[in-house]
Amino acid sequence: MDPKFGGLERTTTPEGVYRVLREAILDGTVPPGGQLRERDIATDLGISRSPLREALTRLEEEGLVVRVPFRGAFVVEVSAQEIAEIASIRLLVEPYAAELAIEALRGPEQPKLTQTIEELNRAIEKNDIPASVDAHLQFHRLFYDLSGHGTLRNLWNGWETKLRLYLLVDHPSYSDLHDIAVEHARLAQVALEGDTDVFKRELAQHFQSALRGQTDGNRDAANGSGAPPRGC
């Protein structure tokens, strides 16, 4: 079933249409692989095709949308291989980011870390997938943001959109979303203890399915299966 946009903000400018479509993609209203049908969206929003096409071009440049000749625009699907490759790099750099951020995390910024776990739990209790994804990403982003290391922050910024698209599919696949909150509470505890080696081991456990996807993704591609790995 195609998503309906009639209940969203009514806007006619390319910037406004871009914001509406981007939010619909990032909150899962239009899932990865979903088609953005120009005629239907233009009708729902009461706009012409011109600002819609400008908005789709921006989304394509941002990596959220891909245009397929003679078929139309689709939300990007993130492959198991991409997630596995990101996970393999994160396993190397995220413990370092946590190490650099430890002073801030133990001091004035500790409430932010606690808050992300609380927000994750609240979202899970409400079965609010977009909010749980927001909290999940915010938890990991904190290590990079508080590291004081510009290159690390840039690495995270380059990954976040793909991770969000992946997690919108991954979170609903858990039989019990509380497992995600438990994993992150444990990661927070280890990060605050300041033992980088232990943090890396916990992170490897957290990423284990995603890391296996680096091998499994190649096999799945050969078998025609694109199912994403679990754990991010």
GROMACS .gro file of C-alpha atoms in nm:
model
  232
    1MET     CA    1   0.000   0.000   0.000
    2ASP     CA    2   0.138   0.343  -0.098
    3PRO     CA    3   0.180   0.596   0.186
    4LYS     CA    4  -0.058   0.891   0.201
    5PHE     CA    5   0.077   1.242   0.253
    6GLY     CA    6  -0.250   1.430   0.282
    7GLY     CA    7  -0.234   1.446   0.662
    8LEU     CA    8   0.113   1.600   0.664
    9GLU     CA    9   0.216   1.965   0.650
   10ARG     CA   10   0.078   2.139   0.342
   11THR     CA   11   0.357   2.317   0.162
   12THR     CA   12   0.432   2.423  -0.193
   13THR     CA   13   0.797   2.527  -0.178
   14PRO     CA   14   1.076   2.286  -0.275
   15GLU     CA   15   1.228   2.331   0.073
   16GLY     CA   16   0.898   2.251   0.242
   17VAL     CA   17   0.830   1.949   0.022
   18TYR     CA   18   1.185   1.828   0.085
   19ARG     CA   19   1.131   1.847   0.463
   20VAL     CA   20   0.797   1.662   0.443
   21LEU     CA   21   0.938   1.380   0.230
   22ARG     CA   22   1.259   1.354   0.430
   23GLU     CA   23   1.066   1.321   0.756
   24ALA     CA   24   0.840   1.057   0.599
   25ILE     CA   25   1.147   0.857   0.498
   26LEU     CA   26   1.333   0.892   0.827
   27ASP     CA   27   1.034   0.810   1.045
   28GLY     CA   28   0.952   0.501   0.841
   29THR     CA   29   0.630   0.628   0.681
   30VAL     CA   30   0.793   0.538   0.351
   31PRO     CA   31   1.013   0.233   0.422
   32PRO     CA   32   1.340   0.141   0.250
   33GLY     CA   33   1.255   0.020  -0.098
   34GLY     CA   34   0.925   0.211  -0.094
   35GLN     CA   35   0.832   0.403  -0.405
   36LEU     CA   36   0.772   0.778  -0.403
   37ARG     CA   37   0.510   0.818  -0.676
   38GLU     CA   38   0.518   1.174  -0.805
   39ARG     CA   39   0.155   1.182  -0.916
   40ASP     CA   40   0.020   1.051  -0.587
   41ILE     CA   41   0.240   1.275  -0.369
   42ALA     CA   42   0.155   1.583  -0.576
   43THR     CA   43  -0.215   1.505  -0.537
   44ASP     CA   44  -0.188   1.436  -0.163
   45LEU     CA   45   0.005   1.757  -0.095
   46GLY     CA   46  -0.188   1.966  -0.348
   47ILE     CA   47   0.128   2.077  -0.530
   48SER     CA   48   0.268   2.082  -0.881
   49ARG     CA   49   0.537   1.842  -0.999
   50SER     CA   50   0.810   2.111  -1.014
   51PRO     CA   51   0.880   2.160  -0.638
   52LEU     CA   52   0.836   1.786  -0.588
   53ARG     CA   53   1.104   1.704  -0.843
   54GLU     CA   54   1.342   1.959  -0.687
   55ALA     CA   55   1.283   1.796  -0.348
   56LEU     CA   56   1.345   1.447  -0.488
   57THR     CA   57   1.670   1.569  -0.644
   58ARG     CA   58   1.791   1.693  -0.302
   59LEU     CA   59   1.693   1.364  -0.140
   60GLU     CA   60   1.881   1.177  -0.412
   61GLU     CA   61   2.191   1.391  -0.354
   62GLU     CA   62   2.161   1.320   0.019
   63GLY     CA   63   2.158   0.945  -0.043
   64LEU     CA   64   1.803   0.884   0.077
   65VAL     CA   65   1.643   0.833  -0.263
   66VAL     CA   66   1.746   0.652  -0.579
   67ARG     CA   67   1.586   0.712  -0.919
   68VAL     CA   68   1.541   0.411  -1.144
   69PRO     CA   69   1.495   0.488  -1.515
   70PHE     CA   70   1.139   0.422  -1.639
   71ARG     CA   71   1.031   0.317  -1.287
   72GLY     CA   72   1.055   0.624  -1.064
   73ALA     CA   73   1.199   0.726  -0.726
   74PHE     CA   74   1.252   0.482  -0.440
   75VAL     CA   75   1.379   0.510  -0.083
   76VAL     CA   76   1.730   0.368  -0.067
   77GLU     CA   77   1.770   0.018   0.070
   78VAL     CA   78   2.080  -0.042   0.280
   79SER     CA   79   2.251  -0.373   0.211
   80ALA     CA   80   2.383  -0.620   0.466
   81GLN     CA   81   2.730  -0.567   0.321
   82GLU     CA   82   2.716  -0.189   0.382
   83ILE     CA   83   2.604  -0.233   0.742
   84ALA     CA   84   2.872  -0.496   0.801
   85GLU     CA   85   3.143  -0.268   0.663
   86ILE     CA   86   3.026   0.024   0.878
   87ALA     CA   87   3.016  -0.206   1.183
   88SER     CA   88   3.371  -0.327   1.118
   89ILE     CA   89   3.499   0.033   1.118
   90ARG     CA   90   3.288   0.134   1.417
   91LEU     CA   91   3.435  -0.155   1.613
   92LEU     CA   92   3.776   0.006   1.567
   93VAL     CA   93   3.691   0.373   1.619
   94GLU     CA   94   3.394   0.379   1.860
   95PRO     CA   95   3.598   0.252   2.159
   96TYR     CA   96   3.847   0.530   2.085
   97ALA     CA   97   3.565   0.786   2.069
   98ALA     CA   98   3.434   0.656   2.404
   99GLU     CA   99   3.784   0.681   2.552
  100LEU     CA  100   3.816   1.043   2.439
  101ALA     CA  101   3.466   1.122   2.569
  102ILE     CA  102   3.510   0.958   2.911
  103GLU     CA  103   3.586   1.278   3.103
  104ALA     CA  104   3.273   1.447   2.970
  105LEU     CA  105   3.063   1.133   3.017
  106ARG     CA  106   3.169   1.098   3.380
  107GLY     CA  107   3.112   1.468   3.439
  108PRO     CA  108   2.861   1.723   3.311
  109GLU     CA  109   2.742   1.516   3.014
  110GLN     CA  110   2.656   1.197   3.205
  111PRO     CA  111   2.284   1.290   3.225
  112LYS     CA  112   2.271   1.289   2.845
  113LEU     CA  113   2.390   0.928   2.836
  114THR     CA  114   2.137   0.829   3.100
  115GLN     CA  115   1.865   1.018   2.916
  116THR     CA  116   1.920   0.824   2.594
  117ILE     CA  117   1.862   0.495   2.781
  118GLU     CA  118   1.548   0.638   2.942
  119GLU     CA  119   1.420   0.760   2.605
  120LEU     CA  120   1.493   0.422   2.450
  121ASN     CA  121   1.297   0.245   2.723
  122ARG     CA  122   1.003   0.488   2.691
  123ALA     CA  123   0.991   0.441   2.315
  124ILE     CA  124   1.003   0.064   2.351
  125GLU     CA  125   0.719   0.067   2.606
  126LYS     CA  126   0.508   0.261   2.355
  127ASN     CA  127   0.629   0.045   2.065
  128ASP     CA  128   0.731   0.371   1.896
  129ILE     CA  129   0.983   0.247   1.640
  130PRO     CA  130   1.096   0.589   1.504
  131ALA     CA  131   1.152   0.718   1.859
  132SER     CA  132   1.343   0.402   1.956
  133VAL     CA  133   1.566   0.447   1.650
  134ASP     CA  134   1.624   0.813   1.745
  135ALA     CA  135   1.733   0.713   2.097
  136HIS     CA  136   1.947   0.426   1.966
  137LEU     CA  137   2.136   0.658   1.732
  138GLN     CA  138   2.163   0.936   1.989
  139PHE     CA  139   2.327   0.695   2.232
  140HIS     CA  140   2.608   0.607   1.992
  141ARG     CA  141   2.635   0.961   1.852
  142LEU     CA  142   2.720   1.090   2.201
  143PHE     CA  143   3.058   0.915   2.200
  144TYR     CA  144   3.153   1.082   1.873
  145ASP     CA  145   3.009   1.424   1.961
  146LEU     CA  146   3.177   1.434   2.301
  147SER     CA  147   3.511   1.302   2.175
  148GLY     CA  148   3.619   1.649   2.065
  149HIS     CA  149   3.753   1.483   1.750
  150GLY     CA  150   3.626   1.636   1.427
  151THR     CA  151   3.715   1.342   1.205
  152LEU     CA  152   3.531   1.100   1.432
  153ARG     CA  153   3.223   1.324   1.423
  154ASN     CA  154   3.243   1.339   1.045
  155LEU     CA  155   3.262   0.960   1.026
  156TRP     CA  156   2.944   0.928   1.233
  157ASN     CA  157   2.765   1.191   1.027
  158GLY     CA  158   2.850   0.997   0.713
  159TRP     CA  159   2.701   0.677   0.855
  160GLU     CA  160   2.395   0.802   1.037
  161THR     CA  161   2.146   0.813   0.750
  162LYS     CA  162   2.227   0.457   0.642
  163LEU     CA  163   2.214   0.337   1.001
  164ARG     CA  164   1.874   0.502   1.050
  165LEU     CA  165   1.729   0.339   0.738
  166TYR     CA  166   1.866   0.005   0.853
  167LEU     CA  167   1.739   0.037   1.210
  168LEU     CA  168   1.387   0.124   1.092
  169VAL     CA  169   1.382  -0.229   0.950
  170ASP     CA  170   1.591  -0.391   1.223
  171HIS     CA  171   1.403  -0.276   1.535
  172PRO     CA  172   1.068  -0.435   1.441
  173SER     CA  173   1.247  -0.767   1.376
  174TYR     CA  174   1.322  -0.817   1.748
  175SER     CA  175   1.089  -1.051   1.934
  176ASP     CA  176   1.152  -0.834   2.242
  177LEU     CA  177   1.269  -0.476   2.186
  178HIS     CA  178   1.371  -0.459   2.552
  179ASP     CA  179   1.682  -0.654   2.450
  180ILE     CA  180   1.803  -0.339   2.270
  181ALA     CA  181   1.763  -0.129   2.585
  182VAL     CA  182   1.944  -0.390   2.796
  183GLU     CA  183   2.237  -0.398   2.552
  184HIS     CA  184   2.271  -0.020   2.556
  185ALA     CA  185   2.245   0.004   2.934
  186ARG     CA  186   2.533  -0.243   2.954
  187LEU     CA  187   2.737  -0.044   2.700
  188ALA     CA  188   2.676   0.274   2.900
  189GLN     CA  189   2.795   0.107   3.220
  190VAL     CA  190   3.111  -0.024   3.056
  191ALA     CA  191   3.182   0.310   2.888
  192LEU     CA  192   3.163   0.490   3.223
  193GLU     CA  193   3.401   0.236   3.378
  194GLY     CA  194   3.658   0.352   3.123
  195ASP     CA  195   3.800   0.013   3.025
  196THR     CA  196   3.842   0.043   2.649
  197ASP     CA  197   3.915  -0.328   2.598
  198VAL     CA  198   3.597  -0.433   2.777
  199PHE     CA  199   3.397  -0.171   2.587
  200LYS     CA  200   3.530  -0.309   2.259
  201ARG     CA  201   3.432  -0.665   2.360
  202GLU     CA  202   3.080  -0.550   2.450
  203LEU     CA  203   3.056  -0.357   2.125
  204ALA     CA  204   3.168  -0.664   1.929
  205GLN     CA  205   2.891  -0.861   2.099
  206HIS     CA  206   2.644  -0.586   2.012
  207PHE     CA  207   2.759  -0.589   1.649
  208GLN     CA  208   2.812  -0.964   1.610
  209SER     CA  209   2.525  -1.028   1.367
  210ALA     CA  210   2.605  -0.718   1.166
  211LEU     CA  211   2.969  -0.820   1.139
  212ARG     CA  212   2.868  -1.166   1.019
  213GLY     CA  213   2.673  -0.991   0.747
  214GLN     CA  214   3.000  -0.901   0.577
  215THR     CA  215   3.034  -1.267   0.484
  216ASP     CA  216   2.666  -1.354   0.482
  217GLY     CA  217   2.588  -1.055   0.262
  218ASN     CA  218   2.808  -1.190  -0.016
  219ARG     CA  219   2.642  -1.531   0.012
  220ASP     CA  220   2.293  -1.378   0.021
  221ALA     CA  221   2.368  -1.170  -0.286
  222ALA     CA  222   2.464  -1.484  -0.470
  223ASN     CA  223   2.141  -1.649  -0.354
  224GLY     CA  224   1.931  -1.345  -0.438
  225SER     CA  225   1.856  -1.256  -0.075
  226GLY     CA  226   1.914  -0.905   0.061
  227ALA     CA  227   1.802  -0.952   0.423
  228PRO     CA  228   1.993  -0.715   0.653
  229PRO     CA  229   2.194  -0.843   0.949
  230ARG     CA  230   2.073  -0.793   1.305
  231GLY     CA  231   2.249  -0.575   1.559
  232CYS     CA  232   2.387  -0.225   1.514
   0.00000   0.00000   0.00000
